[in-house]
PDB file of C-alpha atoms in Angstrom:
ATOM      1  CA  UNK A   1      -4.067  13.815 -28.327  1.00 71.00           C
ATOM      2  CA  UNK A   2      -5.420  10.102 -28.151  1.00 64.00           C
ATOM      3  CA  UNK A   3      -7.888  10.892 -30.812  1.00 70.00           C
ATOM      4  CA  UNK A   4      -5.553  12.471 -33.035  1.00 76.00           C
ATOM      5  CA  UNK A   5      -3.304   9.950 -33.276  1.00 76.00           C
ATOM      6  CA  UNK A   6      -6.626   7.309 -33.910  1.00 80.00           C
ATOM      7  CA  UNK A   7      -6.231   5.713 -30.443  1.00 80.00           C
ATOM      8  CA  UNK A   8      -8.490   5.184 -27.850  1.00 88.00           C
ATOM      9  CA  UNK A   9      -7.657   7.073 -24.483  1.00 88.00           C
ATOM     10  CA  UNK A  10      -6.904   3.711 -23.119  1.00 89.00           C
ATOM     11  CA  UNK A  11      -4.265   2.372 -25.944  1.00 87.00           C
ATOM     12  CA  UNK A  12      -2.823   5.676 -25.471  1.00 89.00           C
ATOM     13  CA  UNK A  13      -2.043   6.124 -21.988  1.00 90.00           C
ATOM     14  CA  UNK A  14      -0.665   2.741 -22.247  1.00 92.00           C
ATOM     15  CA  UNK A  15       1.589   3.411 -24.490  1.00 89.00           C
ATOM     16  CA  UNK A  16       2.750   6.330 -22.163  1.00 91.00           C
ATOM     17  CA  UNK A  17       3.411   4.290 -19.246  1.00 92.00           C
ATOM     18  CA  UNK A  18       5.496   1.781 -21.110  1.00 92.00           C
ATOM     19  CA  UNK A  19       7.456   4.223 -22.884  1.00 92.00           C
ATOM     20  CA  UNK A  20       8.074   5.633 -19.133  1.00 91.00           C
ATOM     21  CA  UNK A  21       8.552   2.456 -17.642  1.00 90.00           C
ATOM     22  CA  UNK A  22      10.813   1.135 -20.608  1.00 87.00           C
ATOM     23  CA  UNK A  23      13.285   4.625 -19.264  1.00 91.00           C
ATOM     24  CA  UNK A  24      13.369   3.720 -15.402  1.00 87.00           C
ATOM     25  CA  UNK A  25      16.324   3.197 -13.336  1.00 83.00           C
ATOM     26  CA  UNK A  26      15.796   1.015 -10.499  1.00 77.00           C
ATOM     27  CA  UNK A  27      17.987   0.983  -7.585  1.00 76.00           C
ATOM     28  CA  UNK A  28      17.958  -2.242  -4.945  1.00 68.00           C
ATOM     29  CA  UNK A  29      18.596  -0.963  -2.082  1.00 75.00           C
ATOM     30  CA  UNK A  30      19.734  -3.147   1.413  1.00 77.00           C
ATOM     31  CA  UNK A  31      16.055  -4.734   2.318  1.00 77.00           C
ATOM     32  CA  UNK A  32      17.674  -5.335   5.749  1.00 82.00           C
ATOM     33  CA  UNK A  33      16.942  -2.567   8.718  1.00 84.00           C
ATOM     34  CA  UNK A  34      20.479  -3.023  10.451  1.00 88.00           C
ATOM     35  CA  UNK A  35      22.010  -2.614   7.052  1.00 84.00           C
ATOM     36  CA  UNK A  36      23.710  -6.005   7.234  1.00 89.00           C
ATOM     37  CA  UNK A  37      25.999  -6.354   4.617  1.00 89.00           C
ATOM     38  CA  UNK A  38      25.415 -10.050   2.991  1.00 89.00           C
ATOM     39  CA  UNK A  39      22.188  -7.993   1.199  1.00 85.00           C
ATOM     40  CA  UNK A  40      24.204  -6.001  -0.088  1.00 84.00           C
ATOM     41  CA  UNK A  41      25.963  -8.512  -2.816  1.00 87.00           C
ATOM     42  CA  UNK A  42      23.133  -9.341  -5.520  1.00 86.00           C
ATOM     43  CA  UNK A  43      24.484 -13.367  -5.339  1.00 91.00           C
ATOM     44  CA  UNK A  44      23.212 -13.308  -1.796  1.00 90.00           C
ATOM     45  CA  UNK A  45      19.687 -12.233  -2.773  1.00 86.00           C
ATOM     46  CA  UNK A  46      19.026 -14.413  -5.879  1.00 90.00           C
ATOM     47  CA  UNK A  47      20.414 -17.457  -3.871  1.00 91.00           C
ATOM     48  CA  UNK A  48      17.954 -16.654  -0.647  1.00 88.00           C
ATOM     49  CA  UNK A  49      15.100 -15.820  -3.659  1.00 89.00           C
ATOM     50  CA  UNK A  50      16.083 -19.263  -5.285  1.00 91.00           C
ATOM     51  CA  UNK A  51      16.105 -21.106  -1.500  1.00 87.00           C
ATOM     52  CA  UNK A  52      12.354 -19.287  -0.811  1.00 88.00           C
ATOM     53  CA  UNK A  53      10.869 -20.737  -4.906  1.00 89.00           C
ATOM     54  CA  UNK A  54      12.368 -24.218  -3.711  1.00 88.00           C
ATOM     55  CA  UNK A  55      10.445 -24.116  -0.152  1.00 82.00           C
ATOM     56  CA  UNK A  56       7.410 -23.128  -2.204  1.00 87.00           C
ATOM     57  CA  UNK A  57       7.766 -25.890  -4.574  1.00 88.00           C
ATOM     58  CA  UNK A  58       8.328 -28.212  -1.620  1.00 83.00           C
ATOM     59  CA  UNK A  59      12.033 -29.196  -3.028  1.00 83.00           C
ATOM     60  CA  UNK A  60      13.583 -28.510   0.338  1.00 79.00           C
ATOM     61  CA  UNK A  61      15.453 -31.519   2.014  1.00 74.00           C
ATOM     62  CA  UNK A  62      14.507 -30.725   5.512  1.00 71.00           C
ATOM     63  CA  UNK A  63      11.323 -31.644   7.277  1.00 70.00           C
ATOM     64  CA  UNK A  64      12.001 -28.928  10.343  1.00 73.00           C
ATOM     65  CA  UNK A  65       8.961 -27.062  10.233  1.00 76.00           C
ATOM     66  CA  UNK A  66       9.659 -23.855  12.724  1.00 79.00           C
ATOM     67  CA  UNK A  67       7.071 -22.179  13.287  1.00 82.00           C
ATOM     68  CA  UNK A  68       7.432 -19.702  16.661  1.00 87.00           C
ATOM     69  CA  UNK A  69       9.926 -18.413  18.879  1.00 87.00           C
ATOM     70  CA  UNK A  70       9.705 -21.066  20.957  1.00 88.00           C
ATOM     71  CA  UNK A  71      10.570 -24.121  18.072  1.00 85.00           C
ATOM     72  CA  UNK A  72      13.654 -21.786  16.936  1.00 85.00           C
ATOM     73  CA  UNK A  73      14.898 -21.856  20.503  1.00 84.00           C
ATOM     74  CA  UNK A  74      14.353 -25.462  20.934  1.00 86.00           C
ATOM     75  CA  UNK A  75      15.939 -26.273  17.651  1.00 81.00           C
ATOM     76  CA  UNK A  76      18.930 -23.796  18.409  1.00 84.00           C
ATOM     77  CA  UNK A  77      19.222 -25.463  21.969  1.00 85.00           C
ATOM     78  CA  UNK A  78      19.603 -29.654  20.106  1.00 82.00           C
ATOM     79  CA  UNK A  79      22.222 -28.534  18.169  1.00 72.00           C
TER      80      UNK A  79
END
């Protein structure tokens, strides 16, 4: 088929998986195991996405760097 259309195999298979890809449907589904319901609102996610790029980028305000158990405890336990 590739050849009849004067494609190489490769351009043509690509053009297969875009036109597939182009027709997909994609369903997020809860990303949390005890199905806890603030995943399930879209706002939620972007936000907690947004909050992770800003970390990333170093933009955060805080300078609490938890890194075990134990440091969430102690932090939990000065409030």
């Amino acid at each position: 088929m590739a050849a009849s259309q004067g494609k190489s195999l490769k351009a043509y298979i690509e053009n297969i998986l875009v036109a597939k890809a182009d027709t997909l449907q994609l369903e997020v589904q809860n990303p949390s195991p005890s199905g806890d319901e603030f995943f399930s609102y879209p706002e939620n996610l972007n936000e907690t996405a947004d909050r992770v790029n800003e970390y990333k980028k170093g933009k955060t305000k805080s300078k609490i760097v938890l890194k075990s158990a134990e440091d969430i405890n102690k932090f939990i336990n000065n409030l």
